PDB file of N, CA and C in Angstrom:
ATOM      1  N   UNK A   1       0.780  -1.125   0.076  1.00  0.00           N
ATOM      2  CA  UNK A   1       0.073   0.015  -0.036  1.00  0.00           C
ATOM      3  C   UNK A   1       0.944   1.189  -0.073  1.00  0.00           C
ATOM      4  N   UNK A   2       0.564   2.147  -0.993  1.00  0.00           N
ATOM      5  CA  UNK A   2       1.334   3.388  -0.957  1.00  0.00           C
ATOM      6  C   UNK A   2       0.388   4.508  -0.739  1.00  0.00           C
ATOM      7  N   UNK A   3       0.629   5.422   0.042  1.00  0.00           N
ATOM      8  CA  UNK A   3       0.009   6.692   0.179  1.00  0.00           C
ATOM      9  C   UNK A   3       0.694   7.935  -0.226  1.00  0.00           C
ATOM     10  N   UNK A   4      -0.246   8.690  -1.002  1.00  0.00           N
ATOM     11  CA  UNK A   4       0.358   9.874  -1.697  1.00  0.00           C
ATOM     12  C   UNK A   4      -0.196  11.100  -1.105  1.00  0.00           C
ATOM     13  N   UNK A   5       0.597  12.127  -0.914  1.00  0.00           N
ATOM     14  CA  UNK A   5       0.053  13.424  -0.251  1.00  0.00           C
ATOM     15  C   UNK A   5       0.598  14.495  -1.119  1.00  0.00           C
ATOM     16  N   UNK A   6      -0.336  15.271  -1.814  1.00  0.00           N
ATOM     17  CA  UNK A   6      -0.041  16.329  -2.561  1.00  0.00           C
ATOM     18  C   UNK A   6       0.091  17.631  -1.767  1.00  0.00           C
ATOM     19  N   UNK A   7       0.897  18.553  -2.138  1.00  0.00           N
ATOM     20  CA  UNK A   7       0.978  19.904  -1.476  1.00  0.00           C
ATOM     21  C   UNK A   7       1.288  20.910  -2.508  1.00  0.00           C
ATOM     22  N   UNK A   8       1.436  22.211  -2.122  1.00  0.00           N
ATOM     23  CA  UNK A   8       1.961  23.142  -3.035  1.00  0.00           C
ATOM     24  C   UNK A   8       0.843  24.034  -3.705  1.00  0.00           C
ATOM     25  N   UNK A   9      -0.343  23.515  -3.615  1.00  0.00           N
ATOM     26  CA  UNK A   9      -1.491  24.327  -4.312  1.00  0.00           C
ATOM     27  C   UNK A   9      -1.839  25.565  -3.611  1.00  0.00           C
ATOM     28  N   UNK A  10      -2.595  26.403  -4.362  1.00  0.00           N
ATOM     29  CA  UNK A  10      -2.825  27.776  -3.715  1.00  0.00           C
ATOM     30  C   UNK A  10      -3.597  28.608  -4.783  1.00  0.00           C
ATOM     31  N   UNK A  11      -3.572  29.846  -4.430  1.00  0.00           N
ATOM     32  CA  UNK A  11      -4.275  30.859  -5.265  1.00  0.00           C
ATOM     33  C   UNK A  11      -2.870  31.737  -5.894  1.00  0.00           C
ATOM     34  N   UNK A  12      -3.050  31.893  -7.230  1.00  0.00           N
ATOM     35  CA  UNK A  12      -1.972  32.699  -7.835  1.00  0.00           C
ATOM     36  C   UNK A  12      -2.707  33.419  -8.943  1.00  0.00           C
ATOM     37  N   UNK A  13      -1.962  34.555  -9.384  1.00  0.00           N
ATOM     38  CA  UNK A  13      -2.446  35.338 -10.439  1.00  0.00           C
ATOM     39  C   UNK A  13      -2.060  34.778 -11.852  1.00  0.00           C
ATOM     40  N   UNK A  14      -2.840  35.109 -12.842  1.00  0.00           N
ATOM     41  CA  UNK A  14      -2.470  34.631 -14.168  1.00  0.00           C
ATOM     42  C   UNK A  14      -1.044  35.117 -14.452  1.00  0.00           C
ATOM     43  N   UNK A  15      -0.317  34.099 -15.030  1.00  0.00           N
ATOM     44  CA  UNK A  15       1.030  34.409 -15.403  1.00  0.00           C
ATOM     45  C   UNK A  15       2.013  33.853 -14.319  1.00  0.00           C
ATOM     46  N   UNK A  16       1.560  33.536 -13.183  1.00  0.00           N
ATOM     47  CA  UNK A  16       2.285  33.171 -12.181  1.00  0.00           C
ATOM     48  C   UNK A  16       2.623  31.718 -12.124  1.00  0.00           C
ATOM     49  N   UNK A  17       3.330  31.305 -10.994  1.00  0.00           N
ATOM     50  CA  UNK A  17       4.012  30.027 -10.984  1.00  0.00           C
ATOM     51  C   UNK A  17       3.609  29.341  -9.636  1.00  0.00           C
ATOM     52  N   UNK A  18       3.438  27.904  -9.800  1.00  0.00           N
ATOM     53  CA  UNK A  18       3.334  27.214  -8.504  1.00  0.00           C
ATOM     54  C   UNK A  18       4.198  25.853  -8.658  1.00  0.00           C
ATOM     55  N   UNK A  19       4.540  25.339  -7.588  1.00  0.00           N
ATOM     56  CA  UNK A  19       5.450  23.859  -7.709  1.00  0.00           C
ATOM     57  C   UNK A  19       4.498  23.131  -6.804  1.00  0.00           C
ATOM     58  N   UNK A  20       3.962  21.929  -7.363  1.00  0.00           N
ATOM     59  CA  UNK A  20       3.300  20.964  -6.722  1.00  0.00           C
ATOM     60  C   UNK A  20       4.279  19.939  -6.398  1.00  0.00           C
ATOM     61  N   UNK A  21       4.116  19.366  -5.058  1.00  0.00           N
ATOM     62  CA  UNK A  21       4.803  18.061  -4.742  1.00  0.00           C
ATOM     63  C   UNK A  21       3.844  16.943  -4.363  1.00  0.00           C
ATOM     64  N   UNK A  22       4.287  15.699  -4.570  1.00  0.00           N
ATOM     65  CA  UNK A  22       3.654  14.580  -4.294  1.00  0.00           C
ATOM     66  C   UNK A  22       4.566  13.595  -3.573  1.00  0.00           C
ATOM     67  N   UNK A  23       4.273  13.606  -2.207  1.00  0.00           N
ATOM     68  CA  UNK A  23       5.319  12.703  -1.484  1.00  0.00           C
ATOM     69  C   UNK A  23       4.510  11.382  -1.174  1.00  0.00           C
ATOM     70  N   UNK A  24       5.383  10.312  -1.492  1.00  0.00           N
ATOM     71  CA  UNK A  24       4.881   8.923  -1.203  1.00  0.00           C
ATOM     72  C   UNK A  24       5.220   8.273  -0.018  1.00  0.00           C
ATOM     73  N   UNK A  25       4.480   7.426   0.625  1.00  0.00           N
ATOM     74  CA  UNK A  25       4.830   6.867   1.874  1.00  0.00           C
ATOM     75  C   UNK A  25       5.843   5.677   1.638  1.00  0.00           C
ATOM     76  N   UNK A  26       5.933   5.191   0.487  1.00  0.00           N
ATOM     77  CA  UNK A  26       6.755   4.051   0.240  1.00  0.00           C
ATOM     78  C   UNK A  26       7.612   4.557  -1.052  1.00  0.00           C
ATOM     79  N   UNK A  27       8.393   3.481  -1.506  1.00  0.00           N
ATOM     80  CA  UNK A  27       9.510   3.828  -2.757  1.00  0.00           C
ATOM     81  C   UNK A  27       8.635   3.951  -3.957  1.00  0.00           C
ATOM     82  N   UNK A  28       8.964   5.009  -4.714  1.00  0.00           N
ATOM     83  CA  UNK A  28       8.340   5.107  -6.049  1.00  0.00           C
ATOM     84  C   UNK A  28       9.219   4.533  -7.125  1.00  0.00           C
ATOM     85  N   UNK A  29      10.328   3.869  -6.756  1.00  0.00           N
ATOM     86  CA  UNK A  29      11.143   3.411  -7.759  1.00  0.00           C
ATOM     87  C   UNK A  29      10.657   2.327  -8.475  1.00  0.00           C
ATOM     88  N   UNK A  30       9.638   1.583  -7.924  1.00  0.00           N
ATOM     89  CA  UNK A  30       9.097   0.409  -8.568  1.00  0.00           C
ATOM     90  C   UNK A  30       7.827   0.843  -9.447  1.00  0.00           C
ATOM     91  N   UNK A  31       7.456   2.073  -9.252  1.00  0.00           N
ATOM     92  CA  UNK A  31       6.212   2.487  -9.977  1.00  0.00           C
ATOM     93  C   UNK A  31       6.521   2.593 -11.584  1.00  0.00           C
ATOM     94  N   UNK A  32       5.620   2.082 -12.321  1.00  0.00           N
ATOM     95  CA  UNK A  32       5.775   2.189 -13.729  1.00  0.00           C
ATOM     96  C   UNK A  32       5.907   3.592 -14.215  1.00  0.00           C
ATOM     97  N   UNK A  33       4.676   4.433 -13.752  1.00  0.00           N
ATOM     98  CA  UNK A  33       4.746   5.840 -13.947  1.00  0.00           C
ATOM     99  C   UNK A  33       4.287   6.549 -12.839  1.00  0.00           C
ATOM    100  N   UNK A  34       4.574   7.803 -12.718  1.00  0.00           N
ATOM    101  CA  UNK A  34       4.074   8.690 -11.629  1.00  0.00           C
ATOM    102  C   UNK A  34       3.281   9.845 -12.579  1.00  0.00           C
ATOM    103  N   UNK A  35       2.124  10.197 -12.292  1.00  0.00           N
ATOM    104  CA  UNK A  35       1.326  11.081 -13.126  1.00  0.00           C
ATOM    105  C   UNK A  35       0.725  12.119 -12.350  1.00  0.00           C
ATOM    106  N   UNK A  36       0.424  13.173 -13.016  1.00  0.00           N
ATOM    107  CA  UNK A  36      -0.430  14.418 -12.505  1.00  0.00           C
ATOM    108  C   UNK A  36      -1.549  14.493 -13.257  1.00  0.00           C
ATOM    109  N   UNK A  37      -2.841  14.404 -12.580  1.00  0.00           N
ATOM    110  CA  UNK A  37      -4.011  14.690 -13.313  1.00  0.00           C
ATOM    111  C   UNK A  37      -4.565  15.927 -12.613  1.00  0.00           C
ATOM    112  N   UNK A  38      -5.617  16.466 -13.400  1.00  0.00           N
ATOM    113  CA  UNK A  38      -6.502  17.608 -12.706  1.00  0.00           C
ATOM    114  C   UNK A  38      -7.930  17.254 -13.084  1.00  0.00           C
ATOM    115  N   UNK A  39      -8.709  18.022 -12.273  1.00  0.00           N
ATOM    116  CA  UNK A  39     -10.243  17.883 -12.406  1.00  0.00           C
ATOM    117  C   UNK A  39     -10.777  19.318 -12.066  1.00  0.00           C
ATOM    118  N   UNK A  40     -11.242  19.918 -13.164  1.00  0.00           N
ATOM    119  CA  UNK A  40     -11.966  21.331 -12.865  1.00  0.00           C
ATOM    120  C   UNK A  40     -13.457  21.020 -12.611  1.00  0.00           C
ATOM    121  N   UNK A  41     -14.168  21.959 -12.023  1.00  0.00           N
ATOM    122  CA  UNK A  41     -15.536  21.723 -11.523  1.00  0.00           C
ATOM    123  C   UNK A  41     -16.376  21.453 -12.878  1.00  0.00           C
ATOM    124  N   UNK A  42     -17.115  20.454 -12.809  1.00  0.00           N
ATOM    125  CA  UNK A  42     -18.033  19.949 -13.866  1.00  0.00           C
ATOM    126  C   UNK A  42     -17.300  19.308 -14.969  1.00  0.00           C
ATOM    127  N   UNK A  43     -16.063  19.013 -14.713  1.00  0.00           N
ATOM    128  CA  UNK A  43     -15.303  18.335 -15.939  1.00  0.00           C
ATOM    129  C   UNK A  43     -14.703  16.969 -15.439  1.00  0.00           C
ATOM    130  N   UNK A  44     -14.381  16.244 -16.584  1.00  0.00           N
ATOM    131  CA  UNK A  44     -13.869  14.964 -16.207  1.00  0.00           C
ATOM    132  C   UNK A  44     -12.212  15.132 -15.726  1.00  0.00           C
ATOM    133  N   UNK A  45     -11.771  14.230 -14.925  1.00  0.00           N
ATOM    134  CA  UNK A  45     -10.412  14.372 -14.646  1.00  0.00           C
ATOM    135  C   UNK A  45      -9.516  14.096 -15.891  1.00  0.00           C
ATOM    136  N   UNK A  46      -8.495  14.695 -16.120  1.00  0.00           N
ATOM    137  CA  UNK A  46      -7.680  14.616 -17.246  1.00  0.00           C
ATOM    138  C   UNK A  46      -6.137  14.528 -16.842  1.00  0.00           C
ATOM    139  N   UNK A  47      -5.410  13.899 -17.706  1.00  0.00           N
ATOM    140  CA  UNK A  47      -4.074  13.610 -17.475  1.00  0.00           C
ATOM    141  C   UNK A  47      -3.346  14.932 -17.886  1.00  0.00           C
ATOM    142  N   UNK A  48      -2.451  15.283 -16.950  1.00  0.00           N
ATOM    143  CA  UNK A  48      -1.625  16.581 -17.271  1.00  0.00           C
ATOM    144  C   UNK A  48      -0.138  16.169 -17.600  1.00  0.00           C
ATOM    145  N   UNK A  49       0.462  15.250 -16.902  1.00  0.00           N
ATOM    146  CA  UNK A  49       1.773  14.900 -17.166  1.00  0.00           C
ATOM    147  C   UNK A  49       2.001  13.617 -16.692  1.00  0.00           C
ATOM    148  N   UNK A  50       3.089  12.859 -17.249  1.00  0.00           N
ATOM    149  CA  UNK A  50       3.503  11.482 -16.847  1.00  0.00           C
ATOM    150  C   UNK A  50       4.865  11.386 -16.801  1.00  0.00           C
ATOM    151  N   UNK A  51       5.528  10.818 -15.935  1.00  0.00           N
ATOM    152  CA  UNK A  51       6.975  10.540 -15.907  1.00  0.00           C
ATOM    153  C   UNK A  51       7.118   8.985 -15.700  1.00  0.00           C
ATOM    154  N   UNK A  52       7.924   8.363 -16.508  1.00  0.00           N
ATOM    155  CA  UNK A  52       8.231   6.937 -16.373  1.00  0.00           C
ATOM    156  C   UNK A  52       9.300   6.619 -15.263  1.00  0.00           C
ATOM    157  N   UNK A  53       9.420   5.360 -14.941  1.00  0.00           N
ATOM    158  CA  UNK A  53      10.564   4.968 -14.060  1.00  0.00           C
ATOM    159  C   UNK A  53      11.863   5.196 -14.725  1.00  0.00           C
ATOM    160  N   UNK A  54      11.931   5.243 -16.008  1.00  0.00           N
ATOM    161  CA  UNK A  54      13.191   5.724 -16.652  1.00  0.00           C
ATOM    162  C   UNK A  54      13.476   7.172 -16.839  1.00  0.00           C
ATOM    163  N   UNK A  55      12.427   7.912 -16.449  1.00  0.00           N
ATOM    164  CA  UNK A  55      12.622   9.444 -16.490  1.00  0.00           C
ATOM    165  C   UNK A  55      11.978  10.036 -17.713  1.00  0.00           C
ATOM    166  N   UNK A  56      11.373   9.189 -18.594  1.00  0.00           N
ATOM    167  CA  UNK A  56      10.851   9.777 -19.826  1.00  0.00           C
ATOM    168  C   UNK A  56       9.527  10.585 -19.312  1.00  0.00           C
ATOM    169  N   UNK A  57       9.111  11.552 -20.106  1.00  0.00           N
ATOM    170  CA  UNK A  57       7.956  12.405 -19.853  1.00  0.00           C
ATOM    171  C   UNK A  57       7.123  12.545 -20.875  1.00  0.00           C
ATOM    172  N   UNK A  58       5.822  12.721 -20.485  1.00  0.00           N
ATOM    173  CA  UNK A  58       4.879  12.967 -21.536  1.00  0.00           C
ATOM    174  C   UNK A  58       3.852  14.042 -21.014  1.00  0.00           C
ATOM    175  N   UNK A  59       3.465  15.110 -21.867  1.00  0.00           N
ATOM    176  CA  UNK A  59       2.628  16.022 -21.318  1.00  0.00           C
ATOM    177  C   UNK A  59       1.332  16.339 -22.205  1.00  0.00           C
ATOM    178  N   UNK A  60       0.257  16.659 -21.534  1.00  0.00           N
ATOM    179  CA  UNK A  60      -0.896  17.030 -22.383  1.00  0.00           C
ATOM    180  C   UNK A  60      -0.561  18.298 -23.261  1.00  0.00           C
ATOM    181  N   UNK A  61      -1.323  18.277 -24.456  1.00  0.00           N
ATOM    182  CA  UNK A  61      -0.896  19.550 -25.203  1.00  0.00           C
ATOM    183  C   UNK A  61      -1.182  20.846 -24.664  1.00  0.00           C
ATOM    184  N   UNK A  62      -2.221  20.974 -23.765  1.00  0.00           N
ATOM    185  CA  UNK A  62      -2.469  22.222 -23.003  1.00  0.00           C
ATOM    186  C   UNK A  62      -1.486  22.735 -21.929  1.00  0.00           C
ATOM    187  N   UNK A  63      -0.499  21.873 -21.592  1.00  0.00           N
ATOM    188  CA  UNK A  63       0.498  22.154 -20.785  1.00  0.00           C
ATOM    189  C   UNK A  63       1.883  22.322 -21.143  1.00  0.00           C
ATOM    190  N   UNK A  64       2.053  21.839 -22.484  1.00  0.00           N
ATOM    191  CA  UNK A  64       3.332  21.716 -23.093  1.00  0.00           C
ATOM    192  C   UNK A  64       4.040  23.091 -23.021  1.00  0.00           C
ATOM    193  N   UNK A  65       5.307  23.146 -22.713  1.00  0.00           N
ATOM    194  CA  UNK A  65       6.103  24.323 -22.620  1.00  0.00           C
ATOM    195  C   UNK A  65       5.946  25.058 -21.373  1.00  0.00           C
ATOM    196  N   UNK A  66       4.898  24.794 -20.676  1.00  0.00           N
ATOM    197  CA  UNK A  66       4.577  25.562 -19.398  1.00  0.00           C
ATOM    198  C   UNK A  66       4.862  24.703 -18.137  1.00  0.00           C
ATOM    199  N   UNK A  67       4.555  23.506 -18.169  1.00  0.00           N
ATOM    200  CA  UNK A  67       4.628  22.652 -16.909  1.00  0.00           C
ATOM    201  C   UNK A  67       5.835  21.650 -17.118  1.00  0.00           C
ATOM    202  N   UNK A  68       6.481  21.276 -15.986  1.00  0.00           N
ATOM    203  CA  UNK A  68       7.500  20.330 -16.044  1.00  0.00           C
ATOM    204  C   UNK A  68       7.321  19.360 -14.868  1.00  0.00           C
ATOM    205  N   UNK A  69       7.281  18.082 -15.283  1.00  0.00           N
ATOM    206  CA  UNK A  69       7.143  17.040 -14.214  1.00  0.00           C
ATOM    207  C   UNK A  69       8.620  16.334 -13.963  1.00  0.00           C
ATOM    208  N   UNK A  70       8.823  16.065 -12.671  1.00  0.00           N
ATOM    209  CA  UNK A  70      10.235  15.558 -12.302  1.00  0.00           C
ATOM    210  C   UNK A  70       9.967  14.601 -11.159  1.00  0.00           C
ATOM    211  N   UNK A  71      10.915  13.826 -10.929  1.00  0.00           N
ATOM    212  CA  UNK A  71      10.885  12.810  -9.785  1.00  0.00           C
ATOM    213  C   UNK A  71      12.111  12.843  -9.138  1.00  0.00           C
ATOM    214  N   UNK A  72      12.181  12.622  -7.727  1.00  0.00           N
ATOM    215  CA  UNK A  72      13.401  12.333  -6.904  1.00  0.00           C
ATOM    216  C   UNK A  72      13.091  11.013  -6.129  1.00  0.00           C
ATOM    217  N   UNK A  73      13.649   9.916  -6.767  1.00  0.00           N
ATOM    218  CA  UNK A  73      13.408   8.633  -6.214  1.00  0.00           C
ATOM    219  C   UNK A  73      14.028   8.696  -4.869  1.00  0.00           C
ATOM    220  N   UNK A  74      15.000   9.358  -4.410  1.00  0.00           N
ATOM    221  CA  UNK A  74      15.700   9.226  -3.115  1.00  0.00           C
ATOM    222  C   UNK A  74      14.663   9.714  -2.013  1.00  0.00           C
ATOM    223  N   UNK A  75      13.841  10.806  -2.525  1.00  0.00           N
ATOM    224  CA  UNK A  75      12.916  11.488  -1.607  1.00  0.00           C
ATOM    225  C   UNK A  75      11.520  10.951  -1.592  1.00  0.00           C
ATOM    226  N   UNK A  76      11.316   9.970  -2.706  1.00  0.00           N
ATOM    227  CA  UNK A  76      10.009   9.360  -3.046  1.00  0.00           C
ATOM    228  C   UNK A  76       8.933  10.417  -3.279  1.00  0.00           C
ATOM    229  N   UNK A  77       9.371  11.503  -4.146  1.00  0.00           N
ATOM    230  CA  UNK A  77       8.679  12.589  -4.380  1.00  0.00           C
ATOM    231  C   UNK A  77       8.632  12.848  -5.876  1.00  0.00           C
ATOM    232  N   UNK A  78       7.413  13.381  -6.307  1.00  0.00           N
ATOM    233  CA  UNK A  78       7.319  13.767  -7.686  1.00  0.00           C
ATOM    234  C   UNK A  78       6.854  15.223  -7.573  1.00  0.00           C
ATOM    235  N   UNK A  79       7.328  16.016  -8.636  1.00  0.00           N
ATOM    236  CA  UNK A  79       6.876  17.484  -8.570  1.00  0.00           C
ATOM    237  C   UNK A  79       6.361  17.890  -9.927  1.00  0.00           C
ATOM    238  N   UNK A  80       5.490  18.793  -9.892  1.00  0.00           N
ATOM    239  CA  UNK A  80       4.979  19.585 -11.126  1.00  0.00           C
ATOM    240  C   UNK A  80       5.310  21.092 -10.826  1.00  0.00           C
ATOM    241  N   UNK A  81       6.152  21.432 -11.777  1.00  0.00           N
ATOM    242  CA  UNK A  81       6.568  22.903 -11.799  1.00  0.00           C
ATOM    243  C   UNK A  81       5.608  23.412 -12.859  1.00  0.00           C
ATOM    244  N   UNK A  82       4.687  24.478 -12.284  1.00  0.00           N
ATOM    245  CA  UNK A  82       3.766  25.081 -13.316  1.00  0.00           C
ATOM    246  C   UNK A  82       4.061  26.473 -13.483  1.00  0.00           C
ATOM    247  N   UNK A  83       4.392  26.881 -14.646  1.00  0.00           N
ATOM    248  CA  UNK A  83       4.592  28.305 -14.962  1.00  0.00           C
ATOM    249  C   UNK A  83       3.559  28.879 -15.963  1.00  0.00           C
ATOM    250  N   UNK A  84       3.539  30.137 -16.147  1.00  0.00           N
ATOM    251  CA  UNK A  84       2.638  30.836 -17.031  1.00  0.00           C
ATOM    252  C   UNK A  84       1.256  30.344 -16.889  1.00  0.00           C
ATOM    253  N   UNK A  85       0.837  30.339 -15.631  1.00  0.00           N
ATOM    254  CA  UNK A  85      -0.623  29.798 -15.252  1.00  0.00           C
ATOM    255  C   UNK A  85      -1.653  30.584 -15.902  1.00  0.00           C
ATOM    256  N   UNK A  86      -2.746  29.897 -16.331  1.00  0.00           N
ATOM    257  CA  UNK A  86      -3.793  30.747 -16.875  1.00  0.00           C
ATOM    258  C   UNK A  86      -5.023  30.315 -16.048  1.00  0.00           C
ATOM    259  N   UNK A  87      -6.139  31.125 -16.031  1.00  0.00           N
ATOM    260  CA  UNK A  87      -7.193  30.873 -15.306  1.00  0.00           C
ATOM    261  C   UNK A  87      -7.886  29.456 -15.587  1.00  0.00           C
ATOM    262  N   UNK A  88      -7.631  29.021 -16.891  1.00  0.00           N
ATOM    263  CA  UNK A  88      -8.173  27.727 -17.292  1.00  0.00           C
ATOM    264  C   UNK A  88      -7.498  26.446 -16.739  1.00  0.00           C
ATOM    265  N   UNK A  89      -6.311  26.870 -16.110  1.00  0.00           N
ATOM    266  CA  UNK A  89      -5.640  25.870 -15.115  1.00  0.00           C
ATOM    267  C   UNK A  89      -6.182  25.520 -13.878  1.00  0.00           C
ATOM    268  N   UNK A  90      -7.135  26.285 -13.422  1.00  0.00           N
ATOM    269  CA  UNK A  90      -7.924  26.195 -12.149  1.00  0.00           C
ATOM    270  C   UNK A  90      -8.454  24.831 -12.009  1.00  0.00           C
ATOM    271  N   UNK A  91      -8.182  24.045 -11.111  1.00  0.00           N
ATOM    272  CA  UNK A  91      -8.612  22.593 -10.815  1.00  0.00           C
ATOM    273  C   UNK A  91      -8.031  21.996  -9.629  1.00  0.00           C
ATOM    274  N   UNK A  92      -8.525  20.965  -9.190  1.00  0.00           N
ATOM    275  CA  UNK A  92      -7.961  20.101  -8.140  1.00  0.00           C
ATOM    276  C   UNK A  92      -6.785  19.258  -9.012  1.00  0.00           C
ATOM    277  N   UNK A  93      -5.717  19.208  -8.387  1.00  0.00           N
ATOM    278  CA  UNK A  93      -4.614  18.470  -9.108  1.00  0.00           C
ATOM    279  C   UNK A  93      -4.335  17.171  -8.180  1.00  0.00           C
ATOM    280  N   UNK A  94      -4.186  16.193  -8.893  1.00  0.00           N
ATOM    281  CA  UNK A  94      -4.085  14.757  -8.141  1.00  0.00           C
ATOM    282  C   UNK A  94      -2.782  14.066  -8.631  1.00  0.00           C
ATOM    283  N   UNK A  95      -2.235  13.415  -7.749  1.00  0.00           N
ATOM    284  CA  UNK A  95      -1.080  12.662  -8.112  1.00  0.00           C
ATOM    285  C   UNK A  95      -1.443  11.235  -8.162  1.00  0.00           C
ATOM    286  N   UNK A  96      -1.017  10.301  -9.132  1.00  0.00           N
ATOM    287  CA  UNK A  96      -1.206   8.881  -9.236  1.00  0.00           C
ATOM    288  C   UNK A  96       0.012   8.226  -9.399  1.00  0.00           C
ATOM    289  N   UNK A  97       0.187   7.142  -8.603  1.00  0.00           N
ATOM    290  CA  UNK A  97       1.337   6.135  -8.813  1.00  0.00           C
ATOM    291  C   UNK A  97       0.741   4.929  -9.527  1.00  0.00           C
ATOM    292  N   UNK A  98       1.298   4.470 -10.626  1.00  0.00           N
ATOM    293  CA  UNK A  98       0.837   3.330 -11.283  1.00  0.00           C
ATOM    294  C   UNK A  98       1.839   2.251 -11.122  1.00  0.00           C
ATOM    295  N   UNK A  99       1.505   1.331 -10.152  1.00  0.00           N
ATOM    296  CA  UNK A  99       2.294   0.127 -10.024  1.00  0.00           C
ATOM    297  C   UNK A  99       1.767  -0.968 -10.918  1.00  0.00           C
ATOM    298  N   UNK A 100       2.429  -2.021 -11.028  1.00  0.00           N
ATOM    299  CA  UNK A 100       2.179  -3.260 -11.734  1.00  0.00           C
ATOM    300  C   UNK A 100       0.860  -3.830 -11.272  1.00  0.00           C
ATOM    301  N   UNK A 101       0.660  -3.678  -9.999  1.00  0.00           N
ATOM    302  CA  UNK A 101      -0.478  -4.438  -9.296  1.00  0.00           C
ATOM    303  C   UNK A 101      -1.625  -3.425  -9.015  1.00  0.00           C
ATOM    304  N   UNK A 102      -1.467  -2.254  -9.004  1.00  0.00           N
ATOM    305  CA  UNK A 102      -2.442  -1.202  -8.581  1.00  0.00           C
ATOM    306  C   UNK A 102      -2.234   0.177  -8.962  1.00  0.00           C
ATOM    307  N   UNK A 103      -3.246   0.992  -8.947  1.00  0.00           N
ATOM    308  CA  UNK A 103      -2.983   2.434  -9.014  1.00  0.00           C
ATOM    309  C   UNK A 103      -3.243   3.012  -7.711  1.00  0.00           C
ATOM    310  N   UNK A 104      -2.560   4.126  -7.234  1.00  0.00           N
ATOM    311  CA  UNK A 104      -2.627   4.690  -6.136  1.00  0.00           C
ATOM    312  C   UNK A 104      -2.888   6.222  -6.352  1.00  0.00           C
ATOM    313  N   UNK A 105      -3.823   6.834  -5.528  1.00  0.00           N
ATOM    314  CA  UNK A 105      -4.199   8.271  -5.791  1.00  0.00           C
ATOM    315  C   UNK A 105      -3.933   8.950  -4.495  1.00  0.00           C
ATOM    316  N   UNK A 106      -3.536  10.293  -4.753  1.00  0.00           N
ATOM    317  CA  UNK A 106      -3.601  11.151  -3.572  1.00  0.00           C
ATOM    318  C   UNK A 106      -5.030  11.839  -3.367  1.00  0.00           C
ATOM    319  N   UNK A 107      -5.078  12.753  -2.378  1.00  0.00           N
ATOM    320  CA  UNK A 107      -6.350  13.400  -1.983  1.00  0.00           C
ATOM    321  C   UNK A 107      -6.461  14.733  -2.965  1.00  0.00           C
ATOM    322  N   UNK A 108      -5.420  15.119  -3.675  1.00  0.00           N
ATOM    323  CA  UNK A 108      -5.609  16.416  -4.406  1.00  0.00           C
ATOM    324  C   UNK A 108      -5.261  17.700  -3.732  1.00  0.00           C
ATOM    325  N   UNK A 109      -4.726  18.577  -4.530  1.00  0.00           N
ATOM    326  CA  UNK A 109      -4.537  19.851  -3.797  1.00  0.00           C
ATOM    327  C   UNK A 109      -5.193  20.866  -4.868  1.00  0.00           C
ATOM    328  N   UNK A 110      -5.817  21.961  -4.333  1.00  0.00           N
ATOM    329  CA  UNK A 110      -6.516  22.991  -5.170  1.00  0.00           C
ATOM    330  C   UNK A 110      -5.566  23.933  -5.717  1.00  0.00           C
ATOM    331  N   UNK A 111      -5.678  24.289  -7.028  1.00  0.00           N
ATOM    332  CA  UNK A 111      -4.988  25.299  -7.662  1.00  0.00           C
ATOM    333  C   UNK A 111      -5.943  26.197  -8.262  1.00  0.00           C
ATOM    334  N   UNK A 112      -5.905  27.443  -8.005  1.00  0.00           N
ATOM    335  CA  UNK A 112      -6.860  28.491  -8.371  1.00  0.00           C
ATOM    336  C   UNK A 112      -5.999  29.761  -8.988  1.00  0.00           C
ATOM    337  N   UNK A 113      -6.165  29.950 -10.401  1.00  0.00           N
ATOM    338  CA  UNK A 113      -5.510  31.006 -11.031  1.00  0.00           C
ATOM    339  C   UNK A 113      -6.647  32.026 -11.279  1.00  0.00           C
ATOM    340  N   UNK A 114      -6.230  33.248 -10.749  1.00  0.00           N
ATOM    341  CA  UNK A 114      -7.185  34.390 -11.021  1.00  0.00           C
ATOM    342  C   UNK A 114      -6.672  35.303 -12.205  1.00  0.00           C
ATOM    343  N   UNK A 115      -7.741  35.781 -12.790  1.00  0.00           N
ATOM    344  CA  UNK A 115      -7.377  36.613 -13.986  1.00  0.00           C
ATOM    345  C   UNK A 115      -7.114  38.130 -13.674  1.00  0.00           C
TER     346      UNK A 115
END
């Protein structure tokens, strides 16, 4: 069982930056991927960024060039650096750890971008 705790969300003005963290209770070394998702009010949860165990990254088109996902296996933590934030980025951001045997989700952290 792996528990994930997100932090770093908050209120920021358009054009600003935030850095989200996802701390795992166990090792993330064995996870196939670590992902960031987001869910805005009234919308479905959507994938924002993925980082594989080998360090490869994939981004949704709507965040390319603005967001960067990274992982620190020694700290069992995944990060999402978000720059040039827009009001459309307002959502609850969730971290997911994809293991071979199960997926684990965090409780989410709210990001609000004001115009």
